[in-house]
Structures are given as C-alpha cells and as structure tokens.
Short mmCIF file of N, CA and C in Angstrom, two decimals:
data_model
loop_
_atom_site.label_atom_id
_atom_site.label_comp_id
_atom_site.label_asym_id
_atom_site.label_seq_id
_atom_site.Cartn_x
_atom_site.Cartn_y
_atom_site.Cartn_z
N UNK A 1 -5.86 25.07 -1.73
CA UNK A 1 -6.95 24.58 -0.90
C UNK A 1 -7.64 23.43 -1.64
N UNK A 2 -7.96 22.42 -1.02
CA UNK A 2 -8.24 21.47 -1.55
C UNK A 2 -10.26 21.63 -2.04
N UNK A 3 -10.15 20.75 -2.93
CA UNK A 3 -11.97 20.76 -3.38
C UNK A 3 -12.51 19.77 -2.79
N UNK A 4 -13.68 19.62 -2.98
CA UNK A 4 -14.43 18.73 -2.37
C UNK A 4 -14.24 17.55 -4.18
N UNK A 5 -14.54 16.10 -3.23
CA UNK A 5 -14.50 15.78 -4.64
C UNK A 5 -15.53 14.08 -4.20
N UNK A 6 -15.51 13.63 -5.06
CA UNK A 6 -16.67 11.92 -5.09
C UNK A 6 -15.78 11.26 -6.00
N UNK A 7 -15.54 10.40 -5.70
CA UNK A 7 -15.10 9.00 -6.81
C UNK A 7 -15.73 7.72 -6.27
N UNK A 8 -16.35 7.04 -7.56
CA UNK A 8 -16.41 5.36 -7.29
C UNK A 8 -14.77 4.59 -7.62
N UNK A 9 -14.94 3.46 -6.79
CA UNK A 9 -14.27 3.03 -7.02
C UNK A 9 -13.62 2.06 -8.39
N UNK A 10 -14.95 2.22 -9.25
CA UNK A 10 -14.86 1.71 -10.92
C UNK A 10 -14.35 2.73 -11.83
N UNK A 11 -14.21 4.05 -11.01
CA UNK A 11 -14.14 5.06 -11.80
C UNK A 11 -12.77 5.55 -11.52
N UNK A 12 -12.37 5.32 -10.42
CA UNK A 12 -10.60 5.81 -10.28
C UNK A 12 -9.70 5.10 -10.85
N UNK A 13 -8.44 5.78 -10.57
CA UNK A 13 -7.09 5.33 -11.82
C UNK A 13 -6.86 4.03 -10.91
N UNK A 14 -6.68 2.79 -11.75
CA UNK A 14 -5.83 1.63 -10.81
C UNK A 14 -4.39 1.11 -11.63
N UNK A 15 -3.54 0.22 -11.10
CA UNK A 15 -2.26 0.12 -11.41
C UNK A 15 -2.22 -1.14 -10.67
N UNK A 16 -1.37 -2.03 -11.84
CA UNK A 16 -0.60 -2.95 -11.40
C UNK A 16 0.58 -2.67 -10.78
N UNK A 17 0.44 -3.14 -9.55
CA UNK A 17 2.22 -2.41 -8.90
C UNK A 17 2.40 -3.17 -8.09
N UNK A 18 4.24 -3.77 -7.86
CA UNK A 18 4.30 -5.12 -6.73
C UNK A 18 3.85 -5.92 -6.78
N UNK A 19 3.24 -6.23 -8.01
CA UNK A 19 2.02 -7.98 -7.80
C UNK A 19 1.15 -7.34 -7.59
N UNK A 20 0.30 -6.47 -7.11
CA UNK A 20 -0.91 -6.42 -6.77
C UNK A 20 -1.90 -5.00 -7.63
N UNK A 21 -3.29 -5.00 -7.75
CA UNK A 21 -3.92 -4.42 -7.80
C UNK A 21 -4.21 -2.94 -7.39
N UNK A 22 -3.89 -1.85 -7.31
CA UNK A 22 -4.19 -0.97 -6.55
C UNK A 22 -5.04 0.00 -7.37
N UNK A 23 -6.07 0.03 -6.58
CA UNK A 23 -6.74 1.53 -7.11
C UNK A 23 -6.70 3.19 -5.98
N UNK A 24 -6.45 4.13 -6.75
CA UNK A 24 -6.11 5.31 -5.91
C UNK A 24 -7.37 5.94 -6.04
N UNK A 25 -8.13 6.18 -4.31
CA UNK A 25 -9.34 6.74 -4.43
C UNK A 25 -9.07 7.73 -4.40
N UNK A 26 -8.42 8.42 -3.52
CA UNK A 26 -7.81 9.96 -3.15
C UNK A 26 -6.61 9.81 -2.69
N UNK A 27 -5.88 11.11 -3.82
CA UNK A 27 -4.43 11.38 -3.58
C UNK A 27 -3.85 12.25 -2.42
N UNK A 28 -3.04 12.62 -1.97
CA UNK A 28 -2.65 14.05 -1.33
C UNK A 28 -2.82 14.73 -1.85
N UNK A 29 -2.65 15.25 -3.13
CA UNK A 29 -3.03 16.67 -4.31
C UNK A 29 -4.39 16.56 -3.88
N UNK A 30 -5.39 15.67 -4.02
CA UNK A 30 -6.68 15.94 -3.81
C UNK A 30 -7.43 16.50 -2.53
N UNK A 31 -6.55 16.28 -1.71
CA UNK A 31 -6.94 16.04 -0.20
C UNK A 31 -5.58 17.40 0.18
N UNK A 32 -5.13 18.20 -0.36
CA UNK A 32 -4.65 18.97 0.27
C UNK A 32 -3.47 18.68 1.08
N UNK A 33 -3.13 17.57 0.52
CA UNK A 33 -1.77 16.58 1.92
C UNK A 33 -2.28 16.08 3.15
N UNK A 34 -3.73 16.34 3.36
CA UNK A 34 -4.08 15.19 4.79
C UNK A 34 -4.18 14.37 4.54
N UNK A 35 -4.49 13.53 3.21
CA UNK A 35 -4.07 11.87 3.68
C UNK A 35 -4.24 11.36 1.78
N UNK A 36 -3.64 10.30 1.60
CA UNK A 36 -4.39 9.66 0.74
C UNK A 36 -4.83 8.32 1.18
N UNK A 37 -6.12 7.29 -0.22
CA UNK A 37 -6.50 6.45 0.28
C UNK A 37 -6.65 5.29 -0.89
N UNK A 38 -5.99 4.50 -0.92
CA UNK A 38 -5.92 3.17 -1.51
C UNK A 38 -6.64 1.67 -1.51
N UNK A 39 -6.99 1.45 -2.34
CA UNK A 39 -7.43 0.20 -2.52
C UNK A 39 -6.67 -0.90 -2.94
N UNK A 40 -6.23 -1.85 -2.23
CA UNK A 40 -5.23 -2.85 -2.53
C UNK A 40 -5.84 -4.38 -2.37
N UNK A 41 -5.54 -5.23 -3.80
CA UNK A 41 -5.97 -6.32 -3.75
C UNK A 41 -4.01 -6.60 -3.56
N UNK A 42 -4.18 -7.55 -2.56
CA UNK A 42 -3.21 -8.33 -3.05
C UNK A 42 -2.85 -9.85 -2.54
N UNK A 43 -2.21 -10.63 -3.49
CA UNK A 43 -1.71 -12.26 -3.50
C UNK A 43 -1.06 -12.35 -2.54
N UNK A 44 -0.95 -13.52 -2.22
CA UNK A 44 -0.54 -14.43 -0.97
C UNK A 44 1.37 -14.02 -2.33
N UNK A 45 2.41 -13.70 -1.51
CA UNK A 45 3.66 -13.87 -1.94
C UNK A 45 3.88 -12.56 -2.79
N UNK A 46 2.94 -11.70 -3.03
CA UNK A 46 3.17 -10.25 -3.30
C UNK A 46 3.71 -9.39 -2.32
N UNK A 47 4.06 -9.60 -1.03
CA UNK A 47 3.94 -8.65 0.04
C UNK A 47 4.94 -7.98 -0.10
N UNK A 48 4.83 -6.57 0.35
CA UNK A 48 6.16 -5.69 0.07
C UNK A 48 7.15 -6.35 0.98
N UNK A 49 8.76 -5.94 0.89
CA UNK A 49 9.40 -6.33 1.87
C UNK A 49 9.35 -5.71 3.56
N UNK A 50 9.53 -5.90 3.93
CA UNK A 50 10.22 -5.18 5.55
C UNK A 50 10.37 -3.77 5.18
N UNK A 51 9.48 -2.68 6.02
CA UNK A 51 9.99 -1.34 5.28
C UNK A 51 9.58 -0.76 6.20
N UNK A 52 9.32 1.00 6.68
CA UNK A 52 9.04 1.82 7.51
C UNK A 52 9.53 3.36 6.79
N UNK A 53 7.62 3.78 7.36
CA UNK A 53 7.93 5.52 6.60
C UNK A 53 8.09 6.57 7.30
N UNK A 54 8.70 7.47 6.50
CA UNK A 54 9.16 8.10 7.93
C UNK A 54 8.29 9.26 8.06
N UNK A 55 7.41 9.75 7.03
CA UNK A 55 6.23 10.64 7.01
C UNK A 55 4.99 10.62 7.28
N UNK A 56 4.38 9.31 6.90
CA UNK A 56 3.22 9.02 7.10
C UNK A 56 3.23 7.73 8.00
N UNK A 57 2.15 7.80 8.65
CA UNK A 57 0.89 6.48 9.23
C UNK A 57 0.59 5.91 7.95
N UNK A 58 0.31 4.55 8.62
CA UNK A 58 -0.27 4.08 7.55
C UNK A 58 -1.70 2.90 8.08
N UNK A 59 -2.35 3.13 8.01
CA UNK A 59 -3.49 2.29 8.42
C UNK A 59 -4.50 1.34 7.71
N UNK A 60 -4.52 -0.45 8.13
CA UNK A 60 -5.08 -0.87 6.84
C UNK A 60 -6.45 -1.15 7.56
N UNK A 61 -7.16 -1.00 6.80
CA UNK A 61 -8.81 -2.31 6.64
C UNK A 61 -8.96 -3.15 6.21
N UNK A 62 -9.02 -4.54 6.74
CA UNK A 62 -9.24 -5.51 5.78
C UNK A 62 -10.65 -5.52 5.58
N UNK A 63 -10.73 -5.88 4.15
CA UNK A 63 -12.34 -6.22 3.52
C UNK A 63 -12.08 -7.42 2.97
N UNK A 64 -11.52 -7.71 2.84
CA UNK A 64 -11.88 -9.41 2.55
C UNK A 64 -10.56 -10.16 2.77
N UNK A 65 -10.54 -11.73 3.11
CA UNK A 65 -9.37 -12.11 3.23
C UNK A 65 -8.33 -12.09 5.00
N UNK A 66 -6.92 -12.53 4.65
CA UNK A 66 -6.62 -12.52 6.23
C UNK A 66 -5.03 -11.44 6.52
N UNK A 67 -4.82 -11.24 6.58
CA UNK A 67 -3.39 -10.34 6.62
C UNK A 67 -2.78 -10.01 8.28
N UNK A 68 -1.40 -10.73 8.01
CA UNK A 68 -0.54 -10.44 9.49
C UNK A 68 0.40 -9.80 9.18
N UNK A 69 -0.08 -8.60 9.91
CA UNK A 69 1.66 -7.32 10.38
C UNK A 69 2.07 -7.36 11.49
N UNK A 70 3.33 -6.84 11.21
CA UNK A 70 3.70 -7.15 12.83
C UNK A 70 4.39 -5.66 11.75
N UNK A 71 4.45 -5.18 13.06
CA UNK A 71 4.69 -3.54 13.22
C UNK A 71 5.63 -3.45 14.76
N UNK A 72 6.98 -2.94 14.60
CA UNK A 72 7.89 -3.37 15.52
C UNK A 72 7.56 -4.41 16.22
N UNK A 73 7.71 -4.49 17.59
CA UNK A 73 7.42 -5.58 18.27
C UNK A 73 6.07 -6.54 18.33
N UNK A 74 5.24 -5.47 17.41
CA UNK A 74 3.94 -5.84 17.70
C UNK A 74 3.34 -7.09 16.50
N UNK A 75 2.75 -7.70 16.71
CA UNK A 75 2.15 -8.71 15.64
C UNK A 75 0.86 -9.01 15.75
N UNK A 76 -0.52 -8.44 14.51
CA UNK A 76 -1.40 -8.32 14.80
C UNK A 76 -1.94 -9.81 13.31
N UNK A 77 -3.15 -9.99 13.97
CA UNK A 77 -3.10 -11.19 12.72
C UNK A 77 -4.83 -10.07 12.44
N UNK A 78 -4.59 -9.42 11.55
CA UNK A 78 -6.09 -9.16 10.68
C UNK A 78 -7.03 -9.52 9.29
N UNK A 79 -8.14 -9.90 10.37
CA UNK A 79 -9.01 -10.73 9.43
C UNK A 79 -10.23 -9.81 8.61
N UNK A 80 -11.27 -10.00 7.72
CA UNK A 80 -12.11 -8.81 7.46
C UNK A 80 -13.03 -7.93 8.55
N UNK A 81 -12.49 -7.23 8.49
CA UNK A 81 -13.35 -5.81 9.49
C UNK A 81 -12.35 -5.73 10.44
N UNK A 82 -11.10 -6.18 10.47
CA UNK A 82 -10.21 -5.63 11.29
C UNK A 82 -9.05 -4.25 10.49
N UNK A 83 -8.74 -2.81 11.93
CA UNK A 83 -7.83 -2.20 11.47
C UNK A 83 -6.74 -2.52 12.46
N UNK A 84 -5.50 -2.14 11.13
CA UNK A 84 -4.45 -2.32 11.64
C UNK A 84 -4.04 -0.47 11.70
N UNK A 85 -3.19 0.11 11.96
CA UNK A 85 -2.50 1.53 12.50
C UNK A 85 -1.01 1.15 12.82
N UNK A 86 -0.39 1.33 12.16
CA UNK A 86 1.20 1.52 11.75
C UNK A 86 1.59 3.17 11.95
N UNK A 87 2.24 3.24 13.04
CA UNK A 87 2.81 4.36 12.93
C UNK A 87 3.99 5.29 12.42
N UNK A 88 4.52 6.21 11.64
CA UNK A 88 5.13 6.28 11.05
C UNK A 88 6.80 5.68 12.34
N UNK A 89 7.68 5.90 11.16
CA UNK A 89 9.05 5.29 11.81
C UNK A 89 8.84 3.95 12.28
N UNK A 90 7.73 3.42 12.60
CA UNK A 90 7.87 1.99 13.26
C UNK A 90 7.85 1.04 12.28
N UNK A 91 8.95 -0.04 11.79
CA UNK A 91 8.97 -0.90 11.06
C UNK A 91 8.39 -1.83 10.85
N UNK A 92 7.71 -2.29 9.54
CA UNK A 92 6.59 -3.33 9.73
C UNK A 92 6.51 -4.13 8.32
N UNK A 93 5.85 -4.98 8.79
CA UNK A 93 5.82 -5.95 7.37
C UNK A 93 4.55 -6.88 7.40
N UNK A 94 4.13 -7.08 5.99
CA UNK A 94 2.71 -7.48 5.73
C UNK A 94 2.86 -8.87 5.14
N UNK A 95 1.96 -9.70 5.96
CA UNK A 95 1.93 -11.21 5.33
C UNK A 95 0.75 -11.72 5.07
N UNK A 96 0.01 -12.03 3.57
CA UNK A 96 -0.85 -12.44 3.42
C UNK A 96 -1.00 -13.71 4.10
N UNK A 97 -2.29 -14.34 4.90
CA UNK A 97 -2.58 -15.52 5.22
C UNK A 97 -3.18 -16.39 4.13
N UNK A 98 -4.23 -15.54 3.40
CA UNK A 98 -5.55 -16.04 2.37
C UNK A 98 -4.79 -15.93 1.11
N UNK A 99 -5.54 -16.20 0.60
CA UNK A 99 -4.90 -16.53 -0.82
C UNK A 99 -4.74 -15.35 -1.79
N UNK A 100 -5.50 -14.19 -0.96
CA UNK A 100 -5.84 -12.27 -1.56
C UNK A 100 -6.20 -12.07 -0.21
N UNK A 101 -5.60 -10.78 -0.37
CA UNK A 101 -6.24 -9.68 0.54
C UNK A 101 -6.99 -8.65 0.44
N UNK A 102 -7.91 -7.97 0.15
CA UNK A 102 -8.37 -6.70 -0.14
C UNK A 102 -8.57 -5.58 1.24
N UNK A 103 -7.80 -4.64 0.94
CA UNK A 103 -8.18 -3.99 2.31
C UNK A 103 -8.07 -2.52 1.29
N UNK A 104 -8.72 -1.46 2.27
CA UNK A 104 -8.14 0.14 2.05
C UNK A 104 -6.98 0.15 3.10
N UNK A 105 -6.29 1.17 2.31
CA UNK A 105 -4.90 1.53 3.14
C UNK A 105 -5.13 2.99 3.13
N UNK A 106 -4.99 3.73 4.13
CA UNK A 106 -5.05 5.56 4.42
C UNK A 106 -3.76 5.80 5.30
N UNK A 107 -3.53 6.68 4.23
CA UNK A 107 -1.82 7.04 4.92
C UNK A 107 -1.70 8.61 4.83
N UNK A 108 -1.41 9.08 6.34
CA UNK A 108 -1.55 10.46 6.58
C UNK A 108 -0.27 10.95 7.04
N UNK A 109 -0.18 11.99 6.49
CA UNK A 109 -0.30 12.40 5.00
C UNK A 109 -0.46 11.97 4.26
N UNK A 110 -0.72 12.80 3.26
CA UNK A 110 -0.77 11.88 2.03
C UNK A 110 0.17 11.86 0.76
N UNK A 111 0.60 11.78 -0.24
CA UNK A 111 1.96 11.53 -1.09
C UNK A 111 2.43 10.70 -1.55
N UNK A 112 2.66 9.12 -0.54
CA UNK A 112 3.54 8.31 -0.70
C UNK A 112 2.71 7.56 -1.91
N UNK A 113 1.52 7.88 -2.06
CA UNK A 113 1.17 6.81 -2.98
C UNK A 113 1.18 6.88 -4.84
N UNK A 114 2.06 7.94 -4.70
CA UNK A 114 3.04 8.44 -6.04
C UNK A 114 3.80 7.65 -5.72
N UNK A 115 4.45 6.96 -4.89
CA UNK A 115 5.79 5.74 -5.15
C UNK A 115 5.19 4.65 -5.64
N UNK A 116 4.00 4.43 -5.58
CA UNK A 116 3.47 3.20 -6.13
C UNK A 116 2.68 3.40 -7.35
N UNK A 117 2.42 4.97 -7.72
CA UNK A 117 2.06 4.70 -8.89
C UNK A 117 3.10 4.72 -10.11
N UNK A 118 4.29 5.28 -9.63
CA UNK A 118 5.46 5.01 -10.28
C UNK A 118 6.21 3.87 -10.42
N UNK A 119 6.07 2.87 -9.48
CA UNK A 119 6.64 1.64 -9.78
C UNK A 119 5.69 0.78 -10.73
N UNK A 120 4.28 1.16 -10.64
CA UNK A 120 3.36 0.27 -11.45
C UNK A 120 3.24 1.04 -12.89
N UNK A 121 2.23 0.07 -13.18
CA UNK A 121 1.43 0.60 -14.88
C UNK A 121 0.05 0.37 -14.84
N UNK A 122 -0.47 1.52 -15.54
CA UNK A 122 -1.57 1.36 -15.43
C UNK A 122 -2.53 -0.02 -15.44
N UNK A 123 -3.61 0.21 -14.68
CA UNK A 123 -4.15 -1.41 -14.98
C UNK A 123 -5.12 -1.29 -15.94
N UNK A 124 -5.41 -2.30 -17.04
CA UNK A 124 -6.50 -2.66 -18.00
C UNK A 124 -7.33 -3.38 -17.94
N UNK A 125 -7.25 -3.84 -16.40
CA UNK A 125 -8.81 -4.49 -16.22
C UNK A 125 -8.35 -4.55 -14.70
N UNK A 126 -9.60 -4.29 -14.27
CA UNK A 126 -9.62 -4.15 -12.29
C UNK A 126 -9.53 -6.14 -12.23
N UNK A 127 -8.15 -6.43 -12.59
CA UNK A 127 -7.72 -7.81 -11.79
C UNK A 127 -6.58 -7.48 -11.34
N UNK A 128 -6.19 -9.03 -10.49
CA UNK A 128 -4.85 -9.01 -10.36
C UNK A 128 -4.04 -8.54 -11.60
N UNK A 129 -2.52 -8.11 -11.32
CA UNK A 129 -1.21 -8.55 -12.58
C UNK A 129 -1.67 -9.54 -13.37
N UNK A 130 -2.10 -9.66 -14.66
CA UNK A 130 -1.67 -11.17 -15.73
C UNK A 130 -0.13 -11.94 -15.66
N UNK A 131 0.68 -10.46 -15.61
CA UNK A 131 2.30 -11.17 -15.43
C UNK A 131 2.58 -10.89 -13.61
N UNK A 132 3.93 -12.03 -13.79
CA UNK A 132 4.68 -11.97 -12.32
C UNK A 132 5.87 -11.71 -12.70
N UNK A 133 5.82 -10.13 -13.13
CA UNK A 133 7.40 -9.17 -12.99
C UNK A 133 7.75 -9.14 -11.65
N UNK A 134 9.02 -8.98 -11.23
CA UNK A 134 9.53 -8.50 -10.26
C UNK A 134 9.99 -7.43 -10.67
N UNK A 135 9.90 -6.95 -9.59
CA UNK A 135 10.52 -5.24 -9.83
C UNK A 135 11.99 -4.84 -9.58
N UNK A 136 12.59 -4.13 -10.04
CA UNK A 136 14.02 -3.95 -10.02
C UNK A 136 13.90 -3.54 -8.21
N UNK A 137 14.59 -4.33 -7.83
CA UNK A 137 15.35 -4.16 -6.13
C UNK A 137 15.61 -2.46 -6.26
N UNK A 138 16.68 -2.27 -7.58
CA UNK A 138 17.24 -0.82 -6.91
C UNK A 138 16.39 0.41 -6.92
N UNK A 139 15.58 -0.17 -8.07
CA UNK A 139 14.40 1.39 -8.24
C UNK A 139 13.30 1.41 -7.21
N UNK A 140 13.15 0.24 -6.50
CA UNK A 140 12.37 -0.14 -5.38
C UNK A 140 12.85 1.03 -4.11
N UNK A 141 14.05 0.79 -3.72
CA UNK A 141 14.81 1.24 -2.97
C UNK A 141 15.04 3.10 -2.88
N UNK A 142 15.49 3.43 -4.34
CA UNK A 142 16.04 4.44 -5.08
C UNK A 142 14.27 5.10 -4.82
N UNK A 143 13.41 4.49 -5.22
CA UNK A 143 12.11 5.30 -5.17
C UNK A 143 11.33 5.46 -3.83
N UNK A 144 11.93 4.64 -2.93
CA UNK A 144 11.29 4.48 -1.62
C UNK A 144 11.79 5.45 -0.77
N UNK A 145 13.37 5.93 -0.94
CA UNK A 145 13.76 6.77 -0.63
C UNK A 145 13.41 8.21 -1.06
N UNK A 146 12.80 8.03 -1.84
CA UNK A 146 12.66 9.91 -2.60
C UNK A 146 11.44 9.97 -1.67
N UNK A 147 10.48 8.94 -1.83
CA UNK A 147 9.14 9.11 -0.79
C UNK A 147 9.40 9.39 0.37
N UNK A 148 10.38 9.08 1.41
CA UNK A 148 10.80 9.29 2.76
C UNK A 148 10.15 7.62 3.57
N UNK A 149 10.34 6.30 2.63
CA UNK A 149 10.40 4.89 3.26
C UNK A 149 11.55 4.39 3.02
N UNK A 150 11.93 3.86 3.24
CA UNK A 150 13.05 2.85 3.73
C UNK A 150 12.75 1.15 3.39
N UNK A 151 13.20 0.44 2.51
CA UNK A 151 13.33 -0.86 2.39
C UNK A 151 14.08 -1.46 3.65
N UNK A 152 14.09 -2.52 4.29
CA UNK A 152 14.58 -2.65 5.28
C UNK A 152 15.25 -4.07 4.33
N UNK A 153 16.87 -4.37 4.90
CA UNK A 153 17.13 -5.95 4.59
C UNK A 153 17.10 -6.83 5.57
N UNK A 154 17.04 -6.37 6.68
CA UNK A 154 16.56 -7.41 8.07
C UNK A 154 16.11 -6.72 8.88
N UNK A 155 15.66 -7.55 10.04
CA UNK A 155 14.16 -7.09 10.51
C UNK A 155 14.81 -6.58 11.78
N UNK A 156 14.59 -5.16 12.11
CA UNK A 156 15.06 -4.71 13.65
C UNK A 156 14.86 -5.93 14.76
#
C-alpha cells in the first residue's frame, strides 16, 4: 500500500538521460503503480525517437517553451499551459519548437520511468547534459522493450 509522501522539486533524484534533464517527482513504487510523474527539461534536437507504450498513457504539460506531438494521426502543436494525452499503443513523437522545453510528463501507470533512469546518470547540477553522448541505439531499444515501449524506425 502506498504512503502518503511530499517532495520539492530541488529535493528529488534528477538524471541526465537522452540529452535532457529529468527530475523524478513520484515513482510507481511510490504511488503504488497509479502513475508516475516527471519533470523534463529538454533541447531543441534531444527528442526521443518515434515510439509507443504499450502500458501506460502518457500525458505532457508544457511549462515553458513550445513542443509538437503528433500522436497517430493526430498533431497537436503545445505551447505553455497546454496538455497533451497520448494514449497508450498510439504512436507518437515529440518535437521541440523552442529552443527547451520544460513540461511534467504523468504516465499511468506508473514504472516506465525506471527506463529512463537507467539509460541516464545521475545529474550534478539541475542543468541541461554538459556532454552530447548519444546513447547506444541497442540498449535504447533492448531497454524500451523490457519497459513494454517500442522504438519505432518509421512512422505508421
């Protein structure tokens, strides 16, 4: 059964992962598997590739900045104080407009966001990456799959 719990956001674990910033406010362990919830800065040319989960929703907020998904057929252009709602199985992909994006991301269930703290490293200062690693394609893939997402190589 899950606890009740408070975090600031200066005070939770963050990680460089994919190019970008992420801090984890609440996990699924914390939340009992109803959802977790993320904080994501990220660069214009960080964007994950083409992908779709097959467990969770995934829903963003933008707080600062401009971001276009198109989520199957759909293509939404969101600016700050707009949500986007990705439903699981439906394929989608994120394109920074601005030069950063900051939004929360809540994805219900919750879990998947152990694939991203595994591809990253811890962060040592709430910025962007200092470096522009790319990440190994196959452990991308290899780890996206253990989560229940899917890398996509072209776009349905």
């Amino acid at each position: 059964m899950p606890r009740p719990f408070a975090v600031h956001r200066d005070d939770a674990p963050a990680y460089w992962s994919l190019g970008e910033l992420l801090t984890v406010l609440a996990t699924g362990e914390q939340t009992g598997g109803a959802f977790s919830l993320l904080e994501e800065r990220l660069p214009r040319g960080a964007e994950p590739p083409p992908h779709v989960h097959h467990r969770e929703d995934e829903s963003f907020l933008v707080l600062a900045g401009e971001l276009t998904v198109q989520a199957g057929d759909d293509l939404f252009r969101a600016r700050a104080g707009s949500l986007v709602f990705c439903p699981r199985d439906v394929p989608h992909l994120l394109t920074v407009e601005s030069e950063e994006v900051r939004m929360l991301t809540l994805c219900t269930p919750g879990g998947v966001e152990r694939l991203f703290v595994e591809l990253g490293e811890p962060a040592t200062a709430p910025t962007l990456p200092p470096h522009d690693r790319a990440p190994d394609p196959e452990r991308v893939v290899t780890l996206a799959a253990h989560y229940g997402a899917e890398v996509l190589t072209t776009w349905p």
